[in-house]
Short mmCIF file of C-alpha atoms and ligand atoms in Angstrom, two decimals:
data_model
loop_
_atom_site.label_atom_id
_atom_site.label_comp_id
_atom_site.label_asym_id
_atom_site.label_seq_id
_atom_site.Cartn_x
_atom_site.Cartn_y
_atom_site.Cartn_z
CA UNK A 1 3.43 -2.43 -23.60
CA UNK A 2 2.46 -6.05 -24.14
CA UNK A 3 2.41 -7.52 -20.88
CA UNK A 4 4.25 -10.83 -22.12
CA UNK A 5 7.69 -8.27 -22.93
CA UNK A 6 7.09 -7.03 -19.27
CA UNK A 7 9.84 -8.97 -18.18
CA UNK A 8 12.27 -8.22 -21.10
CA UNK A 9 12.05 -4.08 -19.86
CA UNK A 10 14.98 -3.60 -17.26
CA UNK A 11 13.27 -0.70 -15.82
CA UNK A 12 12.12 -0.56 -12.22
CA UNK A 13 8.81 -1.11 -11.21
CA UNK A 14 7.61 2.57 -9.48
CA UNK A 15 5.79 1.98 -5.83
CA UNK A 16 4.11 4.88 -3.76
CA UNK A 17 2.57 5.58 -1.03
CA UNK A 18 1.14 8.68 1.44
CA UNK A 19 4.48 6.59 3.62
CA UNK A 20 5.74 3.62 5.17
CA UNK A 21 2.22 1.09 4.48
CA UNK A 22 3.47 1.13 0.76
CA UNK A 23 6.50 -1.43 2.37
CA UNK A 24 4.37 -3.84 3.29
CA UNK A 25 2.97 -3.98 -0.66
CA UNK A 26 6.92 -3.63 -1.82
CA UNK A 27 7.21 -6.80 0.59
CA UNK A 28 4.65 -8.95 -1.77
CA UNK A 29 6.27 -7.38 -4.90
CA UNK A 30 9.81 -8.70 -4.05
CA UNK A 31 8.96 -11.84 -2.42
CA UNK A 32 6.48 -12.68 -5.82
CA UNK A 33 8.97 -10.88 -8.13
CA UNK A 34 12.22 -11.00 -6.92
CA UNK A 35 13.91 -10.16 -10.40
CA UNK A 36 12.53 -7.38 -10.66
CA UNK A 37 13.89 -3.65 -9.67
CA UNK A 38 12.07 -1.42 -7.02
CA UNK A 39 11.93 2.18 -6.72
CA UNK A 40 10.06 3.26 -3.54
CA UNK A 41 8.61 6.36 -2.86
CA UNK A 42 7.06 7.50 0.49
CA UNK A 43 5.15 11.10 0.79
CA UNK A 44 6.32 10.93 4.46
CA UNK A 45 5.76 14.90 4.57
CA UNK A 46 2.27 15.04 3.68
CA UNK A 47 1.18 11.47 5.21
CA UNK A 48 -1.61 10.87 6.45
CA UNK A 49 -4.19 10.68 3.20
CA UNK A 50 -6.97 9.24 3.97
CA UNK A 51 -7.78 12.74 6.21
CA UNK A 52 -8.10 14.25 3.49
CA UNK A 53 -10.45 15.22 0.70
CA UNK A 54 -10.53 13.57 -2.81
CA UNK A 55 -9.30 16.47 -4.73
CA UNK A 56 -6.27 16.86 -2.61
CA UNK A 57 -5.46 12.98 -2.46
CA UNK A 58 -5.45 13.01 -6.12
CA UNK A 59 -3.33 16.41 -6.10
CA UNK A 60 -0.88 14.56 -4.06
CA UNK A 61 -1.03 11.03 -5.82
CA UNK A 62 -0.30 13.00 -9.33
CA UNK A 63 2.37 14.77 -7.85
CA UNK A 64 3.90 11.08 -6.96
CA UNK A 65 3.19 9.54 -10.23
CA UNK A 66 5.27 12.33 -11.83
CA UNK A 67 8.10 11.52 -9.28
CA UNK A 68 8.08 8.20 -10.38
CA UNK A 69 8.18 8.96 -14.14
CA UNK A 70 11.19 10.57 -13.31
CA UNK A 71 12.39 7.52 -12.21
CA UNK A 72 11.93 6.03 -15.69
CA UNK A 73 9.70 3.16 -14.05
CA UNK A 74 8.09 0.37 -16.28
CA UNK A 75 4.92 0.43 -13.82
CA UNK A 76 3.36 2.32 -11.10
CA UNK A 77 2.08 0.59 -8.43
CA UNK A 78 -0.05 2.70 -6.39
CA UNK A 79 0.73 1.30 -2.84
CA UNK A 80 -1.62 2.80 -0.78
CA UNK A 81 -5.83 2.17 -1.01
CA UNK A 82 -6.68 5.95 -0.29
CA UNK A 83 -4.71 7.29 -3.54
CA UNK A 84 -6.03 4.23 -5.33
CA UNK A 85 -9.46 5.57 -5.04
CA UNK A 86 -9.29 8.85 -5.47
CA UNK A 87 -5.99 8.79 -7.91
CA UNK A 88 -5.84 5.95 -9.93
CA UNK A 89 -7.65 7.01 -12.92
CA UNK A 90 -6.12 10.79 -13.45
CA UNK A 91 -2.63 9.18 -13.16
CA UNK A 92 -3.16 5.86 -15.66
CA UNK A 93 -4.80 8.29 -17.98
CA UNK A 94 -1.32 10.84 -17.61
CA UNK A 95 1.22 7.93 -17.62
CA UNK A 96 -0.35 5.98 -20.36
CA UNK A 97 0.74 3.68 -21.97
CA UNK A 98 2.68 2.80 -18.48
CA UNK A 99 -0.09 -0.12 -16.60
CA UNK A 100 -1.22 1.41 -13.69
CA UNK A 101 -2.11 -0.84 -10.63
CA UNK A 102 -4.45 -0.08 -7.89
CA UNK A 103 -5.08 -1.72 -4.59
CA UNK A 104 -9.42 -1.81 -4.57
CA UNK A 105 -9.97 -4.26 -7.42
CA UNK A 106 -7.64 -6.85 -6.41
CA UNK A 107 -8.90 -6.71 -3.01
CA UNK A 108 -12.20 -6.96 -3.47
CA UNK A 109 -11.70 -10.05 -5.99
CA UNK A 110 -9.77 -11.24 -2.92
CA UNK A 111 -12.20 -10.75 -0.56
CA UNK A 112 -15.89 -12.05 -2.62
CA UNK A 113 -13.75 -15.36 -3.34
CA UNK A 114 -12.51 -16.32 0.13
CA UNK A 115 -16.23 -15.21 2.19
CA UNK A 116 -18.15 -18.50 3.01
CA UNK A 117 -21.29 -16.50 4.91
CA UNK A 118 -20.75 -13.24 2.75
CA UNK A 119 -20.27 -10.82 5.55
CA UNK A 120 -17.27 -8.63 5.02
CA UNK A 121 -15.49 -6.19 7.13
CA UNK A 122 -13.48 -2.93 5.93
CA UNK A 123 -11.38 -1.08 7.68
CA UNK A 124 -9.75 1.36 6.02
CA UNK A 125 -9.31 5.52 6.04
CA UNK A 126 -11.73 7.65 6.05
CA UNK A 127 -11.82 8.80 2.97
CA UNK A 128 -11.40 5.39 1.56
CA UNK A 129 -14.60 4.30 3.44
CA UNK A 130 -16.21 7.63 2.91
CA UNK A 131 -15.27 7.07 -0.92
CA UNK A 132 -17.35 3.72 -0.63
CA UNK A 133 -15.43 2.53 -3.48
CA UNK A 134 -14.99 -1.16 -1.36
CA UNK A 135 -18.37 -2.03 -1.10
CA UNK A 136 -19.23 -0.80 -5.28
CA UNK A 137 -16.12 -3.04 -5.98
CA UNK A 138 -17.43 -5.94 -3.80
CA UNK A 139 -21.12 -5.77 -4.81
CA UNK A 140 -20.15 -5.92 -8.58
CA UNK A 141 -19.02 -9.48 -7.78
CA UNK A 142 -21.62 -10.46 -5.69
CA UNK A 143 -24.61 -8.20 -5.00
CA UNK A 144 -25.49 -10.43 -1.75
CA UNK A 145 -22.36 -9.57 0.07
CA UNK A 146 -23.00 -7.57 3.69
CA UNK A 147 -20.14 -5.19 4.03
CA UNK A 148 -19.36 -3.23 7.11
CA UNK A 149 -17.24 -0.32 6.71
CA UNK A 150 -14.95 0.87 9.43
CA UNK A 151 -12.60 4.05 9.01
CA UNK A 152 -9.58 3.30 11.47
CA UNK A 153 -7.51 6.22 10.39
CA UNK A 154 -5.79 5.99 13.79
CA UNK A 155 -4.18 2.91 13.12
CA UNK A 156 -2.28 4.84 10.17
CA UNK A 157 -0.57 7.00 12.86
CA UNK A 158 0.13 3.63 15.21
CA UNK A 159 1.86 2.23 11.68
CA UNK A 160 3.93 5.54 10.93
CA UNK A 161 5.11 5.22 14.82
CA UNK A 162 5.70 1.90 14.83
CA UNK A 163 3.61 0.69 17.49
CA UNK A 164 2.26 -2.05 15.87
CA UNK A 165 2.08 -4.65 18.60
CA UNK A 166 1.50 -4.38 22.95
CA UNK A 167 -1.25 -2.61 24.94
CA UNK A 168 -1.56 0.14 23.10
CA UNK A 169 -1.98 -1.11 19.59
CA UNK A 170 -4.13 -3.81 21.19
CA UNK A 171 -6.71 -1.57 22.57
CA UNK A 172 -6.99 0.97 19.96
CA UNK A 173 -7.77 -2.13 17.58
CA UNK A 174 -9.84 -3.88 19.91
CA UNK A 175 -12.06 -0.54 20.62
CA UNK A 176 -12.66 -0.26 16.68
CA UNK A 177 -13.06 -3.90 15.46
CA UNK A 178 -14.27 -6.42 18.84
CA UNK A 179 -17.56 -5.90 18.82
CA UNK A 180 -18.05 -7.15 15.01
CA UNK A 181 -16.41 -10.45 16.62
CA UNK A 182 -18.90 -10.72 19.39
CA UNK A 183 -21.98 -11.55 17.96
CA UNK A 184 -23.14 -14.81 15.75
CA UNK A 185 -23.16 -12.71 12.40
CA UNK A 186 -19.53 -12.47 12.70
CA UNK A 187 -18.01 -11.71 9.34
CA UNK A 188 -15.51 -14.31 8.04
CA UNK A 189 -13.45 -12.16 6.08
CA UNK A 190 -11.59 -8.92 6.81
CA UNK A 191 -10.21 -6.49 4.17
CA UNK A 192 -6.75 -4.51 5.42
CA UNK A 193 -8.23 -1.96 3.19
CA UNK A 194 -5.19 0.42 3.83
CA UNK A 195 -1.78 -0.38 2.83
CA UNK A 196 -0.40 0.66 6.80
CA UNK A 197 -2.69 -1.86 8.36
CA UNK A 198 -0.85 -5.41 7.77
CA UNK A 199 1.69 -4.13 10.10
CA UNK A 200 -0.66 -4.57 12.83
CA UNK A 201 -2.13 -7.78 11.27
CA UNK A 202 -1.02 -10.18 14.20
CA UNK A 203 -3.13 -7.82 16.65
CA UNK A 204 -6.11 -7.55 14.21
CA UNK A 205 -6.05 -11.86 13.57
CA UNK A 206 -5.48 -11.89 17.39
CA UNK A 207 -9.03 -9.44 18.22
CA UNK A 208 -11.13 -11.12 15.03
CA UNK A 209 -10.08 -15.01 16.37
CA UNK A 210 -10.01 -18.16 14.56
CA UNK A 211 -11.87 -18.98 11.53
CA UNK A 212 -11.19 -15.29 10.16
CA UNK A 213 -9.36 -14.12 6.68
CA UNK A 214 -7.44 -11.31 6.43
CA UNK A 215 -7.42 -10.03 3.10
CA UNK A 216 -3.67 -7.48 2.26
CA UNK A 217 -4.29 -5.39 -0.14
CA UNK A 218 -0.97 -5.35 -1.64
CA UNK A 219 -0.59 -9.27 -1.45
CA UNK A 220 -3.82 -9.36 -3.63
CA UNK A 221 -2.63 -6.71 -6.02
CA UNK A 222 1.14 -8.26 -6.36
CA UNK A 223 -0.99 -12.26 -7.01
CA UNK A 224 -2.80 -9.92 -9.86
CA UNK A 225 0.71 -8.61 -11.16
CA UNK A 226 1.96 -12.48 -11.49
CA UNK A 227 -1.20 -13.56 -13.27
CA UNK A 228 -1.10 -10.36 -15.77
CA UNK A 229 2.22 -9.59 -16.24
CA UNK A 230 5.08 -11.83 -17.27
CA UNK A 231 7.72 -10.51 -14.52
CA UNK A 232 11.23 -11.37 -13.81
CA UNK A 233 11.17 -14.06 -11.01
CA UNK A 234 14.20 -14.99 -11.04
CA UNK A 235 16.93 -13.03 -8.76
CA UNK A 236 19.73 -13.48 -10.86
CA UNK A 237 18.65 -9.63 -12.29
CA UNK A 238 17.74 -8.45 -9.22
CA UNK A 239 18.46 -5.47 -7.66
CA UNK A 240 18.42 -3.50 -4.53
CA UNK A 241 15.30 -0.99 -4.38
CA UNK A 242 15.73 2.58 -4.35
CA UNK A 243 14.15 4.01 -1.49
CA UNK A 244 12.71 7.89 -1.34
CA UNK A 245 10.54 9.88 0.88
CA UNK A 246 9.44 13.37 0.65
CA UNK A 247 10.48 14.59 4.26
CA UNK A 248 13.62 13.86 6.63
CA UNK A 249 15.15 10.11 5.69
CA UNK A 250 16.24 9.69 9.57
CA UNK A 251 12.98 8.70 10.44
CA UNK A 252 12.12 6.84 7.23
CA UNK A 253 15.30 4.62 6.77
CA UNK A 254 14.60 2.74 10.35
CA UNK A 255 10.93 2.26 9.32
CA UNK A 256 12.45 0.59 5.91
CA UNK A 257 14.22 -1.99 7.91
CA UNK A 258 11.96 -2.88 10.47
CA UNK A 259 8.83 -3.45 7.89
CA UNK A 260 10.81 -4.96 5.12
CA UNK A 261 12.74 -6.95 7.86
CA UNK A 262 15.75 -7.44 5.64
CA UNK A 263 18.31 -7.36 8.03
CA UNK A 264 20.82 -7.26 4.85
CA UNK A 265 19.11 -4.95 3.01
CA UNK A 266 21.90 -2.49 1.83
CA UNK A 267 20.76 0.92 -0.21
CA UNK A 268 20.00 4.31 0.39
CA UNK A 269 17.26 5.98 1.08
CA UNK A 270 16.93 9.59 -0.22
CA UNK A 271 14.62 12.59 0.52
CA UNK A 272 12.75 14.33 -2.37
CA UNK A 273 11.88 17.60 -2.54
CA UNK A 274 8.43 18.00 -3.55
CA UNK A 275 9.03 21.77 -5.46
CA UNK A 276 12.32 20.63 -6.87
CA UNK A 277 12.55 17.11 -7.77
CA UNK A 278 14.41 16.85 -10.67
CA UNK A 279 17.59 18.32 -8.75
CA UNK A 280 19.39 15.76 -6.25
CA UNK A 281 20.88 16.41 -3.03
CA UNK A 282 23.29 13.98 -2.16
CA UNK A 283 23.38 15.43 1.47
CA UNK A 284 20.03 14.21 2.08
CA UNK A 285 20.63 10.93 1.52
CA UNK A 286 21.28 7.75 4.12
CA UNK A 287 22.89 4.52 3.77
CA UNK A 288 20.51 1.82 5.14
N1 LIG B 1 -1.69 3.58 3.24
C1 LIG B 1 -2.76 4.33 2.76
C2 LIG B 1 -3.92 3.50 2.32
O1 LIG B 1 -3.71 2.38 1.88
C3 LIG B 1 -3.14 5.64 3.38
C4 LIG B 1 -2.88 5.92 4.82
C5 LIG B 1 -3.01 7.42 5.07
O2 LIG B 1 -2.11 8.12 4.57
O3 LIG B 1 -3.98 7.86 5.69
O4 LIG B 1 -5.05 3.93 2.32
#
């Protein structure tokens, strides 16, 4: 599709992620496209990715892409860092000519152009950091950039609770990240290199102190939508987004409020089920 009729398809724009991190991306999305429709999905029953090897992630992150086909989306936007890496290019090659976007590219353009003393820190999963995808990305803009890599996989499972602020969040981030804040080679820049992580961006600003960026991955990758894509940014055409997730929607729907803090926010969230989901259950669904 020519991205200048982008905004003339009434389709929804398809978001995924391993679970509830992909909100904070469909947060950008709306607020920078807000005449556009959303159709969420959240692998909530097989979360967390970035565990896990690459040839599962990208077994999973297919399986997701062919959800959202289903959906008859105009665009997939792959919500989650981890499934970015190890996905993106087996699922734009299967849903072609539908644009795939990732989260690592944006980023990392992001990240090289805000740095004033070139010293970068990731966090992100494992397997994202294992990938080293971030500091390929990063050092094809600038080859002098110093990158420090930090899987915090644990702060995935603080997101999926919900215990993104008090002592606890505080100490698990201040055990991975403070001591790259104590010393005069401080970097200036961080990169939220996994989609769950800007939920527990106050603590993170709080532990890194003044004088710090924090780049989101899904704010960079919605500011690379806008500049590629004519979307609909009006909200006379807007719609409410269509929320799924692959296990029970009692814990997701609460986790859709809180993180997209729309108070009025009124849809349905549904449950998919990953060997059958082409049939719909209405009894698994759950006004929000
Ligand atoms: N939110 C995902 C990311 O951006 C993955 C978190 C996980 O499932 O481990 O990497």
């Amino acid at each position: 599709m020519n991205p200048a009729d982008f905004a003339l398809d009434p389709r929804p724009i398809g978001v995924f992620d391993s679970g509830v991190g992909g909100l904070t991306v469909l947060k950008s999305l709306m607020a920078l496209m807000p005449g556009e429709s959303f159709v969420y999905l959240g692998d909530t029953a097989r979360v967390p990715y970035g565990t896990k090897s690459a040839d599962t992630v990208r077994g999973y992150s297919m399986d997701l892409a062919r959800i959202l086909l289903s959906k008859n989306v105009k665009m997939i936007v792959i919500a989650c860092n981890t499934a970015s890496v190890h996905g993106a290019k087996a699922i734009a090659e299967f849903v072609a000519p539908i644009p795939v976007i990732e989260m690592v590219a944006p980023a990392a353009a992001a990240a090289a152009a805000a740095t004033k003393n070139n010293s970068i820190l990731l966090m992100a999963t494992q397997s994202t950091v294992r990938s080293a995808a971030y500091p390929a990305a990063l050092h094809a803009i600038n080859p002098a950039l110093e990158i420090s890599s930090i899987p915090t996989q644990i702060l995935v499972a603080l997101a999926e609770e919900g215990w993104v602020d008090g002592e606890v969040a505080e100490n698990v981030v201040g055990r991975y990240i403070r001591s790259y804040f104590t010393t005069t080679m401080r970097p200036d820049t961080v990169i939220l290199g996994c989609t769950h992580f800007p939920l527990l961006r106050e603590v993170i600003a709080r532990i890194a102190g003044d004088g710090v960026t924090l780049i989101d991955s899904g704010e960079a990758a919605a500011r690379y939508i806008l500049k590629n894509f004519r979307v609909r940014t009006d909200k006379s055409s807007a719609k409410t987004p269509l929320f799924f997730a692959t296990d029970s929607v009692d814990r997701f729907a609460p986790m859709v409020e809180r993180f997209l803090g729309h108070t009025a926010l009124q849809g349905t969230v549904e449950q998919i089920d990953l060997m059958n989901f082409e049939i719909q259950n209405p009894s698994l669904s759950k006004a929000i």
